Amino acid sequence: MDRPPIPSDERFRDAFHVSPVGNVIVRHADGALVEINDACLRMLGYRRHELVGKGIHTLQFTPPLGLLADSASGSNVQHEISFARRDGSQGHGLCFLHTMDLHSEKHTLATLIDITERKEMEQSLRESTMRLTATLEGGRMGTWSWDPEAGNMWWDDAATVLWGRLPGEAMPQPVETALQFVHADDRCRVAESFDRYIETKVSQGIEFRTVRPDGALQWIAVRIGVQRPEWREAGRLVGIFVDVTAEKRAEEAHVRSQKMEALATLAGGIAHDFNNILLAISGNTRLAMADLPQNHPVQHSLGEIDRASSRAADLVRRILTFSRQQEPRREVAALRPIVEEALRLIRPTVPGTIEIRTKLCDEALPVALDAVQIHQIVTNLATNATHAIEPRAGLIEVTLERATLDAQSLEGLPPGDYARLTLRDDGAGMDAATLERIFDPFFTTKPIGKATGLGLSVVHGIVQNLGGAIVVDSAPGAGTKFEIYFPTASATVRPAEAERSGPLRGQGQRVLYVDDEEALVFLVTRVLERLGYSVFGYTDPAKALAAIRNDPLSIDVVVTDLSMHTMSGFDLARAALAARSDLPVLLTSGYVRAEDRETARQCGIREVILKPNTVEELGHALNRLFVDWNVAQPVK
């Protein structure tokens, strides 16, 4: 006689069959499925006759239901399982096992709850969290929340990494802990911003600086999210931290670039007129000094005027150099002799308590350079090092060596061979904030009147123009190290020419000088006549051109200013050369750009001289025209 599959108790039978969760009864003796309810059949996708009476292996549970049944000990045991439906799809469930006696035999009642949807949501949440984490890490962001009443903050590992700390910190943390990461100068502003948000409920962002454990500054932007009702009820604020250091640096670089462009425009605009004034001052001063006896009491005052005008001219050159508005004269030369010469000149100005130690390689290290600019670099860096060490004793080390860089060595520099000039001092050093601004024009930490703030700006401009790079390493109390990389040149190094003590005298060559500044025409005429030239001075380019066209052979050389009101020096040169193709033309200006030099070359101009050109420079320029280019003697 068949035994009833489940207890005859009507209440148990009703509960078993009408339950919204799946129920299965398994007989221990043979592992047969003796009963299953409709909810379980729907969950698995089977019909009753396909399962009842079949072995337990018919149910494809992981772990197998047989093992679960064997592990049951009479009380409810919970397991999380996966199962295969009749159509082959996978599901997830919670299985509760209870061992009981039915008809004097051991049976297990398995209650199954379908949690497939929950597991899919959990998986989706995990994937979403992973995507969010990847997005936050890739975007240099981290999340946070704040409970103002409790004074606690939570932040994720991504935010912890932004602070420069190791992930895994216990949460929550007091809000004071988060404020410790903020730069001391920004803490009050950050706290006030959060307080203001609590009062107004108006979402706003704030940017502030943080100090990483290594002392580096970084910029963090805080975005406060719009509160959802459940957050508002909990009294909690949520938002994100964003690392905007790269953006800030790019913004600062853009601002610096705009400053330099503005200063370059200003410098270019005033350089010509200012250098004309300086030329008149220095030229007439030197003429007056030459006219007076050496022991005349006015000589000292005139000498001071001359030195002051030279310093002013140097300042203009430095402004034009750092703003890249003045193209230097470059030639391939060995770097070591120039560095040695610069150090010889700087040594007398360095206190005896400061040692200058050098280690310069024996290689030629050819570099396309302007020797004057290399002097400026060494002088500026050595002067800064001296100021950093004073008033105590100290050491300045200067090293010159070859450096071979690959593609990853220095950002912005192509791989290849470089000459590396290193200047290291054991002075006071600089903090991160100062280090970020050292190349800003007019930035200085020295007292007013002791520095112009252009020294390192000039160095930076020179190195950039030469296609090199500067690396600075410094920390408070640890001194400063400047590494400057110059690309080496493949051309042959030219031997240094001996400097002439003064210009050679002319032999009556006829010079036509044109400048719309009457004072300069008067000055240059006197200077050149004293040097033995015959000078025809003009303030009107049209009249000068008429004189050339009237008798081209009566002029041996034309010296013209570039910027004149009625005619440019280029136009005058073209017209003069149209009248006589072999007529030497020399161009002079207080402001010459790289494109101006190219235009001058195309016009046939022999040489460009920068104002305020001294008596010697004018004389040497004419010497080069008449001697080096074998210009004919004046026509008799």
mmCIF file of C-alpha atoms in Angstrom, residues 323-587:
data_model
loop_
_atom_site.group_PDB
_atom_site.id
_atom_site.type_symbol
_atom_site.label_atom_id
_atom_site.label_comp_id
_atom_site.label_asym_id
_atom_site.label_seq_id
_atom_site.Cartn_x
_atom_site.Cartn_y
_atom_site.Cartn_z
ATOM 1 C CA SER A 323 60.269 87.306 -22.912
ATOM 2 C CA ARG A 324 61.906 85.725 -26.001
ATOM 3 C CA GLN A 325 61.623 88.948 -27.944
ATOM 4 C CA GLN A 326 65.313 89.213 -28.711
ATOM 5 C CA GLU A 327 67.052 86.644 -30.857
ATOM 6 C CA PRO A 328 70.587 85.977 -29.597
ATOM 7 C CA ARG A 329 73.616 85.608 -31.826
ATOM 8 C CA ARG A 330 74.590 81.975 -31.694
ATOM 9 C CA GLU A 331 77.604 80.065 -32.834
ATOM 10 C CA VAL A 332 78.819 76.577 -32.059
ATOM 11 C CA ALA A 333 81.396 76.777 -29.289
ATOM 12 C CA ALA A 334 82.844 74.606 -26.530
ATOM 13 C CA LEU A 335 80.868 75.134 -23.339
ATOM 14 C CA ARG A 336 83.651 74.510 -20.820
ATOM 15 C CA PRO A 337 85.856 77.571 -21.593
ATOM 16 C CA ILE A 338 82.830 79.857 -21.414
ATOM 17 C CA VAL A 339 81.742 78.425 -18.054
ATOM 18 C CA GLU A 340 85.305 78.727 -16.745
ATOM 19 C CA GLU A 341 85.481 82.353 -17.844
ATOM 20 C CA ALA A 342 82.128 83.142 -16.229
ATOM 21 C CA LEU A 343 83.285 81.562 -12.963
ATOM 22 C CA ARG A 344 86.506 83.580 -13.044
ATOM 23 C CA LEU A 345 84.451 86.748 -13.340
ATOM 24 C CA ILE A 346 82.039 85.800 -10.552
ATOM 25 C CA ARG A 347 84.647 84.621 -8.013
ATOM 26 C CA PRO A 348 85.722 88.118 -6.850
ATOM 27 C CA THR A 349 82.091 88.951 -5.996
ATOM 28 C CA VAL A 350 81.608 85.841 -3.822
ATOM 29 C CA PRO A 351 82.583 86.189 -0.127
ATOM 30 C CA GLY A 352 85.714 84.348 0.923
ATOM 31 C CA THR A 353 83.647 82.253 3.345
ATOM 32 C CA ILE A 354 81.940 80.560 0.389
ATOM 33 C CA GLU A 355 83.947 77.990 -1.568
ATOM 34 C CA ILE A 356 83.321 77.464 -5.284
ATOM 35 C CA ARG A 357 84.248 73.905 -6.208
ATOM 36 C CA THR A 358 84.252 72.880 -9.875
ATOM 37 C CA LYS A 359 84.283 69.586 -11.737
ATOM 38 C CA LEU A 360 84.235 70.311 -15.461
ATOM 39 C CA CYS A 361 84.637 67.485 -17.961
ATOM 40 C CA ASP A 362 87.453 67.536 -20.504
ATOM 41 C CA GLU A 363 85.131 67.032 -23.484
ATOM 42 C CA ALA A 364 84.538 69.903 -25.863
ATOM 43 C CA LEU A 365 80.733 69.573 -25.538
ATOM 44 C CA PRO A 366 79.914 71.776 -28.554
ATOM 45 C CA VAL A 367 76.733 73.823 -28.087
ATOM 46 C CA ALA A 368 75.066 76.381 -30.354
ATOM 47 C CA LEU A 369 75.100 79.285 -27.948
ATOM 48 C CA ASP A 370 75.541 82.957 -27.268
ATOM 49 C CA ALA A 371 78.515 83.262 -24.905
ATOM 50 C CA VAL A 372 77.032 86.353 -23.254
ATOM 51 C CA GLN A 373 73.911 84.397 -22.372
ATOM 52 C CA ILE A 374 75.914 81.543 -20.846
ATOM 53 C CA HIS A 375 77.649 84.170 -18.712
ATOM 54 C CA GLN A 376 74.212 85.401 -17.641
ATOM 55 C CA ILE A 377 73.125 81.895 -16.642
ATOM 56 C CA VAL A 378 76.221 81.185 -14.554
ATOM 57 C CA THR A 379 76.228 84.653 -12.994
ATOM 58 C CA ASN A 380 72.542 84.550 -12.032
ATOM 59 C CA LEU A 381 72.708 81.058 -10.552
ATOM 60 C CA ALA A 382 75.943 81.750 -8.659
ATOM 61 C CA THR A 383 74.559 85.023 -7.306
ATOM 62 C CA ASN A 384 71.381 83.313 -6.110
ATOM 63 C CA ALA A 385 73.432 80.549 -4.486
ATOM 64 C CA THR A 386 75.570 83.133 -2.707
ATOM 65 C CA HIS A 387 72.504 84.923 -1.345
ATOM 66 C CA ALA A 388 71.035 81.596 -0.203
ATOM 67 C CA ILE A 389 74.184 80.764 1.783
ATOM 68 C CA GLU A 390 74.948 84.175 3.298
ATOM 69 C CA PRO A 391 75.794 85.208 5.949
ATOM 70 C CA ARG A 392 77.293 81.865 6.947
ATOM 71 C CA ALA A 393 80.068 79.877 5.269
ATOM 72 C CA GLY A 394 79.104 77.432 2.575
ATOM 73 C CA LEU A 395 79.833 75.616 -0.660
ATOM 74 C CA ILE A 396 78.840 76.097 -4.299
ATOM 75 C CA GLU A 397 79.543 73.118 -6.566
ATOM 76 C CA VAL A 398 79.604 73.537 -10.343
ATOM 77 C CA THR A 399 79.645 70.434 -12.548
ATOM 78 C CA LEU A 400 79.722 70.119 -16.334
ATOM 79 C CA GLU A 401 79.302 66.726 -17.997
ATOM 80 C CA ARG A 402 77.768 64.921 -20.941
ATOM 81 C CA ALA A 403 74.312 63.410 -20.395
ATOM 82 C CA THR A 404 72.536 61.010 -22.742
ATOM 83 C CA LEU A 405 68.758 61.162 -22.398
ATOM 84 C CA ASP A 406 66.181 58.685 -23.604
ATOM 85 C CA ALA A 407 62.542 59.393 -24.400
ATOM 86 C CA GLN A 408 61.498 59.018 -20.756
ATOM 87 C CA SER A 409 64.285 61.031 -19.139
ATOM 88 C CA LEU A 410 62.894 64.571 -19.223
ATOM 89 C CA GLU A 411 59.478 65.655 -20.391
ATOM 90 C CA GLY A 412 59.686 67.963 -23.376
ATOM 91 C CA LEU A 413 63.262 67.067 -24.365
ATOM 92 C CA PRO A 414 63.888 64.737 -27.300
ATOM 93 C CA PRO A 415 66.312 61.859 -26.682
ATOM 94 C CA GLY A 416 69.943 62.499 -27.480
ATOM 95 C CA ASP A 417 73.194 63.921 -26.129
ATOM 96 C CA TYR A 418 73.157 66.976 -23.892
ATOM 97 C CA ALA A 419 75.630 69.064 -21.953
ATOM 98 C CA ARG A 420 74.473 69.108 -18.321
ATOM 99 C CA LEU A 421 75.534 72.096 -16.240
ATOM 100 C CA THR A 422 74.798 71.565 -12.540
ATOM 101 C CA LEU A 423 75.097 74.217 -9.855
ATOM 102 C CA ARG A 424 74.454 73.050 -6.296
ATOM 103 C CA ASP A 425 74.595 75.047 -3.057
ATOM 104 C CA ASP A 426 74.169 74.147 0.612
ATOM 105 C CA GLY A 427 72.136 77.252 1.373
ATOM 106 C CA ALA A 428 68.739 77.744 2.964
ATOM 107 C CA GLY A 429 66.804 75.936 0.237
ATOM 108 C CA MET A 430 63.237 76.632 -0.879
ATOM 109 C CA ASP A 431 59.834 75.314 0.097
ATOM 110 C CA ALA A 432 57.404 73.920 -2.474
ATOM 111 C CA ALA A 433 55.425 77.164 -2.763
ATOM 112 C CA THR A 434 58.542 79.204 -3.558
ATOM 113 C CA LEU A 435 59.832 76.535 -5.923
ATOM 114 C CA GLU A 436 56.677 76.806 -8.027
ATOM 115 C CA ARG A 437 57.195 80.538 -8.602
ATOM 116 C CA ILE A 438 60.937 80.965 -9.044
ATOM 117 C CA PHE A 439 60.662 81.484 -12.809
ATOM 118 C CA ASP A 440 57.813 83.993 -12.561
ATOM 119 C CA PRO A 441 58.872 87.428 -13.826
ATOM 120 C CA PHE A 442 59.574 89.900 -11.010
ATOM 121 C CA PHE A 443 59.126 87.241 -8.304
ATOM 122 C CA THR A 444 61.813 87.487 -5.642
ATOM 123 C CA THR A 445 62.227 86.563 -1.991
ATOM 124 C CA LYS A 446 64.924 89.181 -1.527
ATOM 125 C CA PRO A 447 64.302 92.595 0.077
ATOM 126 C CA ILE A 448 63.079 95.459 -2.091
ATOM 127 C CA GLY A 449 65.973 97.043 -3.927
ATOM 128 C CA LYS A 450 68.219 93.992 -3.662
ATOM 129 C CA ALA A 451 66.885 92.174 -6.732
ATOM 130 C CA THR A 452 64.700 92.794 -9.774
ATOM 131 C CA GLY A 453 63.095 89.348 -9.820
ATOM 132 C CA LEU A 454 64.210 88.865 -13.423
ATOM 133 C CA GLY A 455 67.336 86.756 -12.861
ATOM 134 C CA LEU A 456 65.806 83.287 -13.035
ATOM 135 C CA SER A 457 63.221 84.453 -15.559
ATOM 136 C CA VAL A 458 66.110 85.425 -17.823
ATOM 137 C CA VAL A 459 67.809 82.060 -17.219
ATOM 138 C CA HIS A 460 64.580 80.243 -18.036
ATOM 139 C CA GLY A 461 64.073 82.261 -21.220
ATOM 140 C CA ILE A 462 67.645 81.665 -22.392
ATOM 141 C CA VAL A 463 67.507 77.916 -21.786
ATOM 142 C CA GLN A 464 64.133 77.607 -23.503
ATOM 143 C CA ASN A 465 65.439 79.540 -26.504
ATOM 144 C CA LEU A 466 68.437 77.213 -26.712
ATOM 145 C CA GLY A 467 66.106 74.192 -26.785
ATOM 146 C CA GLY A 468 67.158 73.003 -23.342
ATOM 147 C CA ALA A 469 65.510 72.420 -19.994
ATOM 148 C CA ILE A 470 65.981 73.266 -16.320
ATOM 149 C CA VAL A 471 65.433 70.841 -13.435
ATOM 150 C CA VAL A 472 65.354 72.293 -9.922
ATOM 151 C CA ASP A 473 65.557 70.311 -6.693
ATOM 152 C CA SER A 474 65.316 72.088 -3.364
ATOM 153 C CA ALA A 475 63.952 71.753 0.150
ATOM 154 C CA PRO A 476 64.143 73.979 3.235
ATOM 155 C CA GLY A 477 67.473 73.450 4.955
ATOM 156 C CA ALA A 478 68.730 71.100 2.227
ATOM 157 C CA GLY A 479 70.116 73.578 -0.296
ATOM 158 C CA THR A 480 69.248 73.900 -3.974
ATOM 159 C CA LYS A 481 70.386 72.141 -7.133
ATOM 160 C CA PHE A 482 69.907 73.513 -10.654
ATOM 161 C CA GLU A 483 70.469 71.136 -13.576
ATOM 162 C CA ILE A 484 70.528 72.780 -16.996
ATOM 163 C CA TYR A 485 70.492 70.682 -20.151
ATOM 164 C CA PHE A 486 71.871 72.139 -23.399
ATOM 165 C CA PRO A 487 71.483 70.133 -26.622
ATOM 166 C CA THR A 488 74.908 69.437 -28.076
ATOM 167 C CA ALA A 489 75.644 70.521 -31.642
ATOM 168 C CA SER A 490 77.175 68.449 -34.413
ATOM 169 C CA ALA A 491 78.981 71.367 -36.077
ATOM 170 C CA THR A 492 82.691 71.956 -35.584
ATOM 171 C CA VAL A 493 83.645 74.175 -32.680
ATOM 172 C CA ARG A 494 85.059 77.480 -33.854
ATOM 173 C CA PRO A 495 88.095 78.767 -31.965
ATOM 174 C CA ALA A 496 87.434 81.866 -29.950
ATOM 175 C CA GLU A 497 88.570 85.025 -31.672
ATOM 176 C CA ALA A 498 90.716 87.463 -29.805
ATOM 177 C CA GLU A 499 88.736 90.518 -28.781
ATOM 178 C CA ARG A 500 89.955 93.735 -30.266
ATOM 179 C CA SER A 501 90.756 96.410 -27.745
ATOM 180 C CA GLY A 502 88.933 98.968 -29.836
ATOM 181 C CA PRO A 503 87.593 99.587 -33.334
ATOM 182 C CA LEU A 504 90.010 100.268 -36.154
ATOM 183 C CA ARG A 505 89.962 103.780 -37.540
ATOM 184 C CA GLY A 506 88.289 104.427 -40.833
ATOM 185 C CA GLN A 507 90.073 105.781 -43.885
ATOM 186 C CA GLY A 508 87.638 108.435 -44.938
ATOM 187 C CA GLN A 509 84.929 106.034 -46.113
ATOM 188 C CA ARG A 510 81.654 107.810 -46.739
ATOM 189 C CA VAL A 511 78.872 106.714 -44.390
ATOM 190 C CA LEU A 512 75.270 107.741 -44.933
ATOM 191 C CA TYR A 513 73.522 107.534 -41.549
ATOM 192 C CA VAL A 514 69.709 107.687 -41.279
ATOM 193 C CA ASP A 515 67.638 107.955 -38.094
ATOM 194 C CA ASP A 516 64.530 110.019 -37.409
ATOM 195 C CA GLU A 517 65.937 110.926 -33.976
ATOM 196 C CA GLU A 518 67.893 114.159 -34.499
ATOM 197 C CA ALA A 519 69.891 113.657 -31.290
ATOM 198 C CA LEU A 520 71.146 110.285 -32.527
ATOM 199 C CA VAL A 521 72.086 111.631 -35.953
ATOM 200 C CA PHE A 522 74.125 114.360 -34.248
ATOM 201 C CA LEU A 523 75.744 111.842 -31.868
ATOM 202 C CA VAL A 524 76.598 109.158 -34.421
ATOM 203 C CA THR A 525 77.944 111.737 -36.860
ATOM 204 C CA ARG A 526 80.378 113.010 -34.222
ATOM 205 C CA VAL A 527 81.387 109.482 -33.162
ATOM 206 C CA LEU A 528 82.071 108.236 -36.664
ATOM 207 C CA GLU A 529 83.881 111.401 -37.712
ATOM 208 C CA ARG A 530 86.220 110.950 -34.751
ATOM 209 C CA LEU A 531 86.861 107.410 -35.970
ATOM 210 C CA GLY A 532 87.968 108.730 -39.356
ATOM 211 C CA TYR A 533 84.802 108.379 -41.432
ATOM 212 C CA SER A 534 83.084 110.979 -43.583
ATOM 213 C CA VAL A 535 79.444 111.066 -42.454
ATOM 214 C CA PHE A 536 76.269 112.337 -44.090
ATOM 215 C CA GLY A 537 73.486 112.392 -41.521
ATOM 216 C CA TYR A 538 69.764 112.428 -42.325
ATOM 217 C CA THR A 539 66.637 112.495 -40.164
ATOM 218 C CA ASP A 540 64.355 112.120 -43.201
ATOM 219 C CA PRO A 541 64.601 108.715 -44.965
ATOM 220 C CA ALA A 542 63.127 110.164 -48.173
ATOM 221 C CA LYS A 543 65.884 112.777 -48.413
ATOM 222 C CA ALA A 544 68.508 110.131 -47.678
ATOM 223 C CA LEU A 545 67.117 107.928 -50.450
ATOM 224 C CA ALA A 546 67.107 110.879 -52.859
ATOM 225 C CA ALA A 547 70.799 111.464 -52.100
ATOM 226 C CA ILE A 548 71.584 107.803 -52.802
ATOM 227 C CA ARG A 549 69.667 107.795 -56.068
ATOM 228 C CA ASN A 550 71.244 111.081 -57.128
ATOM 229 C CA ASP A 551 74.790 109.684 -56.858
ATOM 230 C CA PRO A 552 74.944 106.017 -55.757
ATOM 231 C CA LEU A 553 78.716 105.832 -56.094
ATOM 232 C CA SER A 554 79.242 108.709 -53.668
ATOM 233 C CA ILE A 555 78.197 106.480 -50.736
ATOM 234 C CA ASP A 556 80.333 103.631 -49.400
ATOM 235 C CA VAL A 557 77.922 102.298 -46.757
ATOM 236 C CA VAL A 558 74.416 103.015 -45.502
ATOM 237 C CA VAL A 559 73.616 102.741 -41.784
ATOM 238 C CA THR A 560 69.880 103.010 -41.170
ATOM 239 C CA ASP A 561 67.531 102.700 -38.246
ATOM 240 C CA LEU A 562 64.819 100.045 -38.546
ATOM 241 C CA SER A 563 61.785 101.846 -37.119
ATOM 242 C CA MET A 564 61.216 105.305 -38.571
ATOM 243 C CA HIS A 565 57.935 107.149 -38.901
ATOM 244 C CA THR A 566 57.856 107.735 -42.661
ATOM 245 C CA MET A 567 59.814 104.748 -43.971
ATOM 246 C CA SER A 568 61.125 101.538 -42.423
ATOM 247 C CA GLY A 569 64.771 100.583 -42.596
ATOM 248 C CA PHE A 570 63.785 97.571 -44.710
ATOM 249 C CA ASP A 571 62.098 99.756 -47.322
ATOM 250 C CA LEU A 572 65.053 102.123 -47.376
ATOM 251 C CA ALA A 573 67.469 99.200 -47.808
ATOM 252 C CA ARG A 574 65.463 97.739 -50.697
ATOM 253 C CA ALA A 575 65.317 101.095 -52.475
ATOM 254 C CA ALA A 576 69.024 101.789 -51.884
ATOM 255 C CA LEU A 577 70.008 98.362 -53.212
ATOM 256 C CA ALA A 578 67.748 98.906 -56.211
ATOM 257 C CA ALA A 579 69.789 102.029 -56.957
ATOM 258 C CA ARG A 580 73.094 100.213 -56.408
ATOM 259 C CA SER A 581 73.060 96.456 -55.868
ATOM 260 C CA ASP A 582 76.510 96.215 -54.230
ATOM 261 C CA LEU A 583 75.930 99.003 -51.696
ATOM 262 C CA PRO A 584 76.588 97.678 -48.161
ATOM 263 C CA VAL A 585 73.700 98.341 -45.763
ATOM 264 C CA LEU A 586 73.870 98.025 -42.000
ATOM 265 C CA LEU A 587 70.665 98.008 -39.931
#
